[in-house]
Coordinates of C-alpha atoms in Angstrom, one line a residue:
X131 CA 59.1 -199.4 60.1
X132 CA 60.4 -196.1 58.9
X133 CA 57.3 -194.6 57.3
X134 CA 55.2 -191.5 58.1
X135 CA 51.6 -191.6 59.2
X136 CA 50.8 -189.9 55.9
X137 CA 52.5 -192.6 53.9
X138 CA 50.3 -195.2 55.7
X139 CA 47.2 -193.3 54.5
X140 CA 48.6 -192.9 50.9
X141 CA 49.3 -196.6 50.4
X142 CA 45.6 -197.4 50.9
X143 CA 44.3 -195.1 48.1
X144 CA 42.9 -198.1 46.3
X145 CA 41.2 -199.6 49.4
X146 CA 37.6 -200.6 48.6
X147 CA 36.5 -199.9 52.2
X148 CA 35.3 -196.5 53.3
X149 CA 38.0 -194.6 55.2
X150 CA 35.4 -192.8 57.4
X151 CA 31.8 -193.2 58.5
X152 CA 30.7 -189.8 59.8
X153 CA 27.0 -189.0 60.5
X154 CA 25.3 -190.4 57.4
X155 CA 28.4 -190.1 55.2
X156 CA 30.7 -192.7 53.8
X157 CA 34.0 -191.0 53.0
X158 CA 36.3 -192.9 50.7
X159 CA 40.1 -193.2 50.8
X160 CA 40.5 -191.2 47.5
X161 CA 38.3 -188.4 49.1
X162 CA 40.3 -188.4 52.3
X163 CA 43.6 -188.2 50.4
X164 CA 42.3 -185.4 48.2
X165 CA 41.2 -183.4 51.2
X166 CA 44.5 -184.0 52.9
X167 CA 46.3 -182.7 49.8
X168 CA 44.1 -179.6 49.8
X169 CA 44.9 -179.0 53.4
X170 CA 48.7 -179.4 52.7
X171 CA 48.4 -176.5 50.2
X172 CA 46.3 -174.5 52.5
X173 CA 48.7 -174.8 55.5
X174 CA 51.6 -174.0 53.2
X175 CA 49.8 -170.8 52.1
X176 CA 49.6 -169.8 55.8
X177 CA 53.4 -170.2 56.0
X178 CA 53.4 -173.5 57.9
X179 CA 56.6 -175.5 57.2
X180 CA 58.6 -178.5 58.1
X181 CA 59.8 -178.4 61.7
X182 CA 57.1 -176.0 62.9
X183 CA 54.8 -176.9 65.9
X184 CA 51.1 -176.5 65.4
X185 CA 48.6 -176.8 68.3
X186 CA 45.4 -178.8 67.4
X187 CA 42.3 -178.6 69.5
X188 CA 39.6 -180.4 67.5
X189 CA 37.0 -183.1 68.2
X190 CA 36.5 -186.2 66.1
X191 CA 35.2 -184.5 62.9
X192 CA 36.5 -185.3 59.4
X193 CA 38.7 -182.2 59.3
X194 CA 40.5 -183.5 62.5
X195 CA 41.5 -186.6 60.5
X196 CA 42.5 -184.5 57.4
X197 CA 44.6 -182.2 59.6
X198 CA 46.4 -185.1 61.3
X199 CA 47.7 -186.4 58.0
X200 CA 48.2 -183.1 56.3
X201 CA 50.4 -181.7 59.0
X202 CA 52.3 -185.0 59.1
X203 CA 52.9 -184.7 55.4
X204 CA 54.4 -181.2 55.8
X205 CA 56.7 -182.4 58.6
X206 CA 55.0 -180.5 61.4
X207 CA 55.1 -181.4 65.1
X208 CA 51.5 -181.6 66.3
X209 CA 50.6 -180.5 69.8
X210 CA 47.2 -182.2 70.2
X211 CA 45.1 -181.0 73.1
X212 CA 41.6 -181.7 74.4
X213 CA 38.9 -180.1 72.2
X214 CA 37.1 -178.8 75.2
X215 CA 40.1 -176.9 76.5
X216 CA 39.3 -173.4 77.8
X217 CA 40.7 -170.6 75.5
X218 CA 43.3 -169.5 78.1
X219 CA 44.6 -173.0 78.3
X220 CA 44.8 -173.3 74.5
X221 CA 46.8 -170.1 74.4
X222 CA 49.0 -171.2 77.2
X223 CA 50.0 -174.5 75.6
X224 CA 50.4 -172.8 72.2
X225 CA 52.9 -170.4 73.9
X226 CA 54.6 -173.2 75.8
X227 CA 55.2 -175.2 72.5
X228 CA 55.9 -172.0 70.4
X229 CA 53.2 -173.0 68.0
X230 CA 53.2 -171.3 64.6
X231 CA 49.5 -171.9 64.2
X232 CA 46.6 -172.9 66.4
X233 CA 43.7 -174.9 65.0
X234 CA 40.4 -175.0 66.9
X235 CA 36.6 -174.7 66.6
X236 CA 34.9 -171.6 65.4
X237 CA 32.6 -171.8 68.4
X238 CA 35.5 -170.7 70.6
X239 CA 35.6 -167.3 68.9
X240 CA 32.4 -165.8 70.3
X241 CA 33.1 -164.0 73.5
X242 CA 36.9 -164.2 73.1
X243 CA 37.3 -161.9 70.1
X244 CA 39.7 -159.6 71.8
X245 CA 41.8 -162.4 73.1
X246 CA 42.3 -163.9 69.6
X247 CA 42.8 -160.5 68.0
X248 CA 45.4 -159.3 70.5
X249 CA 47.3 -162.6 71.1
X250 CA 49.8 -162.1 68.3
X251 CA 49.3 -165.8 67.2
X252 CA 47.8 -167.2 64.0
X253 CA 44.5 -169.2 64.3
X254 CA 42.5 -171.3 61.9
X255 CA 38.9 -172.0 62.9
X256 CA 36.8 -174.9 61.8
X257 CA 33.0 -175.0 61.8
X258 CA 32.2 -178.2 63.8
X259 CA 29.0 -178.7 61.8
X260 CA 30.6 -178.4 58.3
X261 CA 30.2 -182.1 57.5
X262 CA 26.6 -182.3 58.9
X263 CA 23.8 -180.9 56.8
X264 CA 24.0 -177.4 55.2
X265 CA 21.3 -176.3 57.6
X266 CA 23.3 -177.3 60.7
X267 CA 26.4 -175.6 59.2
X268 CA 24.5 -172.3 58.7
X269 CA 22.8 -172.5 62.1
X270 CA 26.2 -173.0 63.8
X271 CA 27.6 -169.9 62.0
X272 CA 24.5 -167.9 63.0
X273 CA 24.7 -168.8 66.6
X274 CA 28.5 -168.3 67.1
X275 CA 29.1 -165.7 64.5
X276 CA 31.5 -165.6 61.5
X277 CA 35.2 -165.4 62.2
X278 CA 36.7 -162.4 60.3
X279 CA 39.4 -163.3 57.8
X280 CA 42.6 -161.3 58.7
X281 CA 46.3 -161.9 58.4
X282 CA 46.2 -164.0 61.6
X283 CA 42.6 -165.2 61.8
X284 CA 41.6 -167.8 59.2
X285 CA 38.6 -169.8 58.2
X286 CA 40.0 -173.4 58.0
X287 CA 37.0 -174.6 56.0
X288 CA 38.3 -172.5 53.0
X289 CA 40.9 -175.2 52.4
X290 CA 38.3 -177.0 50.2
X291 CA 38.9 -174.4 47.6
X292 CA 42.6 -175.2 47.3
X293 CA 44.3 -177.2 44.7
X294 CA 45.8 -180.5 45.8
X295 CA 49.4 -180.1 46.8
X296 CA 51.7 -183.1 46.5
X297 CA 54.9 -181.4 47.9
X298 CA 55.5 -183.6 50.9
X299 CA 58.3 -183.2 53.4
X300 CA 57.7 -185.5 56.4
X301 CA 60.0 -185.6 59.3
X302 CA 62.2 -188.6 59.9
X303 CA 59.9 -191.3 61.2
X304 CA 62.0 -191.7 64.4
X305 CA 61.8 -188.0 65.3
X306 CA 59.1 -186.5 67.6
X307 CA 56.0 -185.7 65.5
X308 CA 53.2 -185.9 68.1
X309 CA 53.0 -184.1 71.4
X310 CA 50.4 -185.6 73.9
X311 CA 49.9 -184.5 77.5
X312 CA 49.9 -186.7 80.5
X313 CA 50.8 -186.7 84.2
X314 CA 53.8 -188.9 83.5
X315 CA 54.7 -191.4 86.2
X316 CA 54.8 -188.8 89.0
X317 CA 51.4 -187.2 88.6
X318 CA 53.0 -183.9 87.4
X319 CA 51.7 -182.9 84.0
X320 CA 54.2 -183.5 81.2
X321 CA 54.4 -183.2 77.4
X322 CA 55.2 -186.6 75.8
X323 CA 57.0 -186.8 72.5
X324 CA 55.9 -189.6 70.2
X325 CA 57.3 -190.5 66.8
X326 CA 55.6 -191.9 63.7
X327 CA 57.5 -195.1 64.3
X328 CA 56.1 -195.6 67.8
X329 CA 52.5 -195.0 66.6
X330 CA 52.9 -197.2 63.6
X331 CA 54.5 -200.0 65.6
X332 CA 51.5 -200.0 67.9
X333 CA 48.8 -200.1 65.2
X334 CA 50.7 -202.7 63.3
X335 CA 49.8 -205.1 66.1
X336 CA 46.1 -204.5 65.9
X337 CA 45.5 -207.4 63.6
X338 CA 46.9 -209.7 66.3
X339 CA 44.3 -208.7 68.8
X340 CA 41.1 -209.4 66.8
X341 CA 39.6 -212.8 66.4
X342 CA 39.0 -212.5 62.7
X343 CA 41.6 -209.8 61.9
X344 CA 40.9 -206.2 60.9
X345 CA 40.2 -206.6 57.2
X346 CA 36.7 -205.5 56.0
X347 CA 35.9 -204.2 59.5
X348 CA 35.4 -200.9 61.2
X349 CA 36.4 -199.4 64.6
X350 CA 34.3 -196.9 66.6
X351 CA 36.4 -193.8 67.1
X352 CA 34.8 -191.8 69.9
X353 CA 37.9 -191.2 72.1
X354 CA 39.3 -187.8 70.8
X355 CA 42.7 -187.6 69.1
X356 CA 44.3 -185.9 72.2
X357 CA 44.0 -189.3 73.9
X358 CA 46.7 -191.7 72.7
X359 CA 44.2 -194.6 72.5
X360 CA 41.8 -192.5 70.4
X361 CA 44.6 -191.3 68.1
X362 CA 46.4 -194.6 67.7
X363 CA 43.8 -197.3 67.9
X364 CA 40.6 -195.3 67.2
X365 CA 41.8 -193.3 64.2
X366 CA 45.2 -194.4 62.8
X367 CA 44.8 -198.2 63.2
X368 CA 41.9 -198.5 60.7
X369 CA 43.6 -196.1 58.3
X370 CA 46.9 -198.0 58.6
X371 CA 45.1 -201.2 57.6
X372 CA 43.0 -199.6 54.9
X373 CA 39.8 -200.2 56.8
X374 CA 37.1 -198.0 58.3
X375 CA 37.1 -195.5 61.1
X376 CA 33.5 -194.8 62.4
X377 CA 34.1 -191.3 63.6
X378 CA 31.9 -189.9 66.4
X379 CA 32.3 -186.3 67.7
X380 CA 30.9 -187.2 71.1
X381 CA 29.4 -190.4 72.5
X382 CA 25.8 -190.8 71.4
X383 CA 23.8 -193.8 72.6
X384 CA 21.3 -193.4 69.8
X385 CA 23.9 -193.2 67.0
X386 CA 26.0 -196.0 68.4
X387 CA 23.0 -198.4 68.5
X388 CA 22.0 -197.3 65.0
X389 CA 25.5 -198.0 63.6
X390 CA 25.6 -201.3 65.4
X391 CA 22.2 -202.3 63.8
X392 CA 23.5 -201.2 60.4
X393 CA 26.6 -203.3 60.8
X394 CA 28.9 -200.3 60.7
X395 CA 30.7 -201.1 64.0
X396 CA 32.7 -204.2 64.6
X397 CA 35.1 -203.1 67.3
X398 CA 34.6 -200.6 70.2
X399 CA 37.3 -199.1 72.3
X400 CA 36.2 -197.1 75.4
X401 CA 36.4 -196.3 79.0
X402 CA 34.0 -197.9 81.6
X403 CA 31.6 -194.9 81.6
X404 CA 30.9 -195.5 77.9
X405 CA 30.0 -199.1 78.4
X406 CA 28.0 -198.4 81.6
X407 CA 25.8 -196.0 79.6
X408 CA 25.4 -198.6 76.8
X409 CA 24.4 -201.3 79.3
X410 CA 21.6 -199.1 80.6
X411 CA 20.3 -198.2 77.2
X412 CA 17.2 -200.4 76.3
X413 CA 17.8 -200.0 72.5
X414 CA 21.3 -201.5 73.0
X415 CA 20.1 -204.4 74.9
X416 CA 17.7 -205.2 72.1
X417 CA 20.1 -204.4 69.2
X418 CA 21.4 -206.7 66.6
X419 CA 24.8 -207.4 68.2
X420 CA 26.0 -210.1 65.8
X421 CA 28.3 -207.7 64.0
X422 CA 30.2 -206.8 67.2
X423 CA 33.4 -208.8 67.6
X424 CA 35.4 -207.0 70.3
X425 CA 34.9 -204.4 73.0
X426 CA 38.1 -203.2 74.4
X427 CA 38.0 -201.4 77.8
X428 CA 40.7 -199.5 79.7
X429 CA 41.7 -196.0 80.8
X430 CA 40.1 -196.3 84.3
X431 CA 39.4 -198.8 87.0
X432 CA 37.4 -201.4 85.3
X433 CA 34.6 -203.1 87.4
X434 CA 34.7 -206.8 86.9
X435 CA 30.9 -206.9 87.3
X436 CA 30.7 -204.7 84.1
X437 CA 32.8 -207.2 82.1
X438 CA 30.7 -210.1 83.4
X439 CA 27.3 -208.4 82.6
X440 CA 28.5 -207.3 79.2
X441 CA 29.8 -210.7 78.2
X442 CA 26.6 -212.4 79.6
X443 CA 24.5 -210.1 77.3
X444 CA 26.7 -211.1 74.3
X445 CA 26.2 -214.7 75.0
X446 CA 22.5 -214.3 75.3
X447 CA 22.4 -212.5 72.0
X448 CA 24.5 -215.2 70.3
X449 CA 27.3 -212.7 69.7
X450 CA 31.0 -213.7 69.8
X451 CA 31.9 -210.2 71.1
X452 CA 33.5 -210.1 74.4
X453 CA 34.7 -207.2 76.6
X454 CA 38.5 -207.4 76.9
X455 CA 40.5 -205.3 79.4
X456 CA 43.8 -203.8 78.5
X457 CA 46.4 -201.5 80.0
X458 CA 48.8 -198.8 78.8
X459 CA 50.1 -195.3 79.2
X460 CA 50.7 -192.4 76.9
X461 CA 54.5 -192.9 77.3
X462 CA 53.9 -196.2 75.2
X463 CA 51.2 -194.7 72.9
X464 CA 48.7 -196.2 75.4
X465 CA 47.8 -199.8 75.0
X466 CA 50.7 -202.2 75.6
X467 CA 48.8 -205.3 77.0
X468 CA 45.3 -206.6 76.5
X469 CA 43.3 -209.7 76.9
X470 CA 42.2 -211.4 73.6
X471 CA 39.7 -214.1 72.7
X472 CA 42.7 -216.5 72.4
X473 CA 44.7 -215.3 75.5
X474 CA 42.4 -214.3 78.3
X475 CA 42.7 -214.4 82.1
X476 CA 40.0 -212.9 84.3
X477 CA 40.9 -209.9 86.4
X478 CA 44.2 -209.4 84.5
X479 CA 45.0 -206.8 81.9
X480 CA 46.3 -209.5 79.6
X481 CA 49.7 -210.3 78.1
X482 CA 52.0 -207.7 76.5
X483 CA 51.5 -207.1 72.8
X484 CA 53.9 -208.5 70.3
X485 CA 57.2 -206.6 70.5
X486 CA 56.5 -205.4 74.1
X487 CA 58.0 -206.8 77.3
X488 CA 57.1 -206.4 80.9
X489 CA 59.1 -206.8 84.1
X490 CA 58.2 -206.2 87.7
X491 CA 61.0 -204.6 89.8
X492 CA 61.6 -203.5 93.3
X493 CA 63.0 -200.2 94.5
X494 CA 66.5 -201.2 93.5
X495 CA 65.3 -202.1 90.0
X496 CA 65.8 -205.8 90.6
X497 CA 63.5 -208.1 88.7
X498 CA 60.9 -209.8 91.0
X499 CA 59.7 -213.4 90.5
X500 CA 56.2 -214.2 89.2
X501 CA 53.5 -213.4 91.7
X502 CA 55.5 -210.8 93.5
X503 CA 54.1 -207.2 93.5
X504 CA 56.4 -204.4 92.4
X505 CA 56.6 -201.5 90.0
X506 CA 55.8 -202.4 86.4
X507 CA 58.5 -201.6 83.8
X508 CA 57.8 -201.7 80.0
X509 CA 60.2 -201.9 77.0
X510 CA 59.5 -202.4 73.3
X511 CA 59.0 -200.6 70.0
X512 CA 56.3 -198.1 71.0
X513 CA 58.2 -196.1 73.7
X514 CA 58.1 -192.3 73.7
X515 CA 61.1 -190.3 72.6
X516 CA 61.0 -188.5 76.0
X517 CA 59.3 -185.7 77.9
X518 CA 59.6 -182.4 75.9
X519 CA 62.3 -180.1 77.3
X520 CA 62.5 -182.1 80.5
X521 CA 65.6 -184.3 80.4
X522 CA 65.6 -184.8 84.1
X523 CA 62.1 -186.3 84.1
X524 CA 62.9 -188.4 81.1
X525 CA 66.0 -189.8 82.8
X526 CA 63.9 -190.7 85.9
X527 CA 61.3 -192.4 83.8
X528 CA 63.3 -194.0 81.0
X529 CA 65.8 -196.4 82.5
X530 CA 68.6 -198.1 80.6
X531 CA 68.8 -201.7 82.0
X532 CA 70.6 -204.6 80.3
X533 CA 71.0 -202.7 77.1
X534 CA 67.3 -201.8 76.8
X535 CA 65.3 -198.7 77.5
X536 CA 62.5 -199.3 80.0
X537 CA 59.6 -197.1 81.1
X538 CA 59.0 -196.9 84.8
X539 CA 55.2 -196.8 84.9
X540 CA 54.7 -195.9 88.5
X541 CA 52.0 -198.6 88.6
X542 CA 52.1 -201.6 91.0
X543 CA 51.3 -205.1 89.9
X544 CA 52.6 -208.6 89.3
X545 CA 53.1 -211.1 86.5
X546 CA 51.8 -214.6 86.9
X547 CA 53.6 -217.6 85.6
X548 CA 52.1 -217.4 82.2
X549 CA 53.0 -213.7 81.7
X550 CA 49.6 -212.1 82.4
X551 CA 49.8 -208.8 84.2
X552 CA 47.7 -208.1 87.3
X553 CA 47.5 -204.5 88.5
X554 CA 47.3 -203.7 92.2
X555 CA 47.3 -199.9 92.3
X556 CA 49.2 -196.8 91.4
X557 CA 52.2 -195.3 93.0
X558 CA 51.5 -191.9 91.5
X559 CA 48.7 -189.8 92.9
X560 CA 46.4 -189.4 90.0
X561 CA 42.7 -190.3 89.4
X562 CA 40.4 -190.4 86.5
X563 CA 37.0 -188.8 85.8
X564 CA 35.1 -190.2 82.8
X565 CA 38.3 -191.8 81.7
X566 CA 40.3 -188.5 81.7
X567 CA 43.4 -188.2 83.8
X568 CA 42.9 -185.7 86.7
X569 CA 46.1 -184.6 88.4
X570 CA 45.6 -183.3 92.0
X571 CA 49.0 -181.6 91.9
X572 CA 47.8 -179.4 89.0
X573 CA 44.6 -178.3 90.8
X574 CA 46.5 -177.7 94.1
X575 CA 49.2 -175.7 92.3
X576 CA 46.6 -173.3 90.8
X577 CA 45.0 -172.9 94.3
X578 CA 48.2 -172.3 96.1
X579 CA 49.3 -169.8 93.5
X580 CA 46.8 -167.6 95.4
X581 CA 49.2 -167.5 98.2
X582 CA 47.9 -164.3 99.7
X583 CA 44.6 -166.1 100.3
X584 CA 45.4 -169.8 100.4
X585 CA 47.9 -171.5 102.6
X586 CA 47.5 -175.1 101.6
X587 CA 45.4 -177.2 99.2
X588 CA 44.5 -180.9 98.8
X589 CA 42.4 -182.3 95.9
X590 CA 40.8 -185.7 96.4
X591 CA 38.3 -188.1 94.8
X592 CA 35.7 -189.8 97.0
X593 CA 33.8 -192.8 95.7
X594 CA 30.8 -192.6 98.0
X595 CA 27.9 -191.8 98.1
X596 CA 28.8 -191.3 94.4
X597 CA 32.1 -190.4 92.8
X598 CA 32.9 -186.7 93.4
X599 CA 35.9 -184.5 93.8
X600 CA 36.6 -182.1 96.7
X601 CA 39.2 -179.4 96.9
X602 CA 40.2 -178.8 100.6
X603 CA 41.8 -175.5 101.4
X604 CA 43.5 -173.9 104.4
X605 CA 42.9 -170.1 104.3
X606 CA 45.9 -167.9 104.8
X607 CA 45.4 -166.2 108.2
X608 CA 46.5 -162.9 106.7
X609 CA 44.0 -162.9 103.9
X610 CA 41.7 -159.9 103.7
X611 CA 39.1 -161.8 101.7
X612 CA 36.2 -163.9 103.0
X613 CA 35.9 -167.6 102.2
X614 CA 33.2 -166.9 99.6
X615 CA 35.4 -164.2 97.9
X616 CA 38.2 -166.7 97.7
X617 CA 35.9 -169.4 96.3
X618 CA 34.7 -167.0 93.5
X619 CA 38.3 -166.0 92.5
X620 CA 39.5 -169.6 92.6
X621 CA 36.5 -170.9 90.5
X622 CA 37.5 -168.4 87.8
X623 CA 41.1 -169.4 87.9
X624 CA 40.3 -173.1 87.7
X625 CA 37.8 -172.8 84.9
X626 CA 40.3 -170.8 82.9
X627 CA 43.0 -173.4 83.3
X628 CA 41.4 -176.8 83.5
X629 CA 39.1 -179.1 81.7
X630 CA 35.7 -179.6 83.3
X631 CA 36.7 -183.1 84.5
X632 CA 39.3 -181.5 86.7
X633 CA 37.0 -179.0 88.4
X634 CA 36.2 -179.9 92.0
X635 CA 32.6 -180.5 92.7
X636 CA 33.0 -179.0 96.2
X637 CA 35.4 -176.5 97.8
X638 CA 35.8 -177.0 101.6
X639 CA 37.8 -174.8 104.0
X640 CA 39.5 -176.4 107.0
X641 CA 41.5 -174.9 109.9
X642 CA 44.3 -177.4 109.3
X643 CA 45.0 -180.6 107.3
X644 CA 45.4 -184.0 109.0
X645 CA 49.1 -185.0 109.1
X646 CA 50.9 -188.3 109.2
X647 CA 53.5 -189.1 111.9
X648 CA 56.2 -187.6 109.7
X649 CA 54.3 -184.3 109.1
X650 CA 53.0 -185.0 105.6
X651 CA 49.4 -184.4 104.6
X652 CA 47.4 -187.5 105.4
X653 CA 45.1 -187.9 102.4
X654 CA 43.4 -191.0 103.8
X655 CA 42.1 -189.0 106.8
X656 CA 40.1 -186.7 104.7
X657 CA 37.4 -189.3 104.4
X658 CA 36.2 -188.3 107.9
X659 CA 35.6 -184.7 107.0
X660 CA 31.9 -183.7 106.7
X661 CA 31.1 -182.2 103.3
X662 CA 28.5 -179.4 103.2
X663 CA 29.8 -176.8 100.7
X664 CA 28.1 -176.1 97.4
X665 CA 29.1 -177.3 94.0
X666 CA 31.1 -175.7 91.2
X667 CA 28.8 -175.6 88.1

């Protein structure tokens, strides 16, 4: 494929479709390209150059899209993290990736002034309300204060005063250009290196998945860019094809229904929680659903009853739209198989995309016959370059077999005789909250770092009476602190390091943990433990 993400944008400068819908705006391709060119000049004025790493923590606002392509045009490696990351976590990942610049929202400045001033790093702050109304922009600045312009603190929104810079120096398209974060196939958080080629190979397949193709259509982009599905299919796929990305900062039922009624959304990609909210919204149930053509779902355990009720509603409304389940992982730029209107099998996650191949293997990496459960392996043109600075983990996950590189997914499943993949469970110990990966080992590691107070930790998800997470602790017998004091200290540590999705709803102290016959912690036995402790808010 051998072209940069920026080149894919540039080739669509004459597209008649809007590049972006945002709030009440229609932003054209020439406008996006102009803004990207201004940002190229702005970043260069800050000293950003080819080969640098830049940490980006932005929600789905227009400047997030401009930044993606501007940094790509300069040849920057982009470390993209969750826009709700706590400031200490943003600084930690910037340090870990040796970022020359950190781009984040201006709302993070208030209350953290000394942290930013004393960190020694350069920061560019964006007003999240800039592309709303002038009133909203001013109100945001009044509420959170103005970021002072210094040699290291910068107002990103000043880029609009720059001249367009056409000095482009993209990286080789096969080199790592995007860093995304995942638990890998072991549940231990890892940094995944993706190239422009891997992303472009994925989005080039989008036209195959849609009943009437992607031309003259728009995709709802509500999953943030830190999520491979949001970056690849939500944002870059429409741009790659010269069509429209309906950009939404956070999921809004009211806005989604309005855009559906206005014919601005043809395709939706989302996690089950998004669709569950839609199906409970009266205005969606009575909306004009004729313009909807596909609703792709993944990123979590998908209730088959949700698919059935959604599709039943579409049939009742005379819409050809159907909910289609897919499967993927960040190591393959997310989606690598999906059901389509043409190729569909209930309860499966579909067939592999064009250019992707699945096998199911046993512990000796021997291929298993159809219908036999084993570990799912993936090969194709969307594979990651590897885990950043972790060759051992890369070697464990990327296996060279029969002259091809295969990703060991850590997921269990089987292929039927027609090539549809059915998942049975996960080998790795990881669960999802609102579609976001939550890694128990990460939470447990933070807890056991307090070794003077905490002897052992186990973090689990319980499905009943409603989904909730619990962090179980064994207190160190030599601790001088009370359980409540430990809770308070641990809450602070967790809130500084983790996204809100990873925060336990309850912290429970036990005398000991249940053990298996071989002395390992028996996670299944925790279901019998009574839960009476308070919530973390």
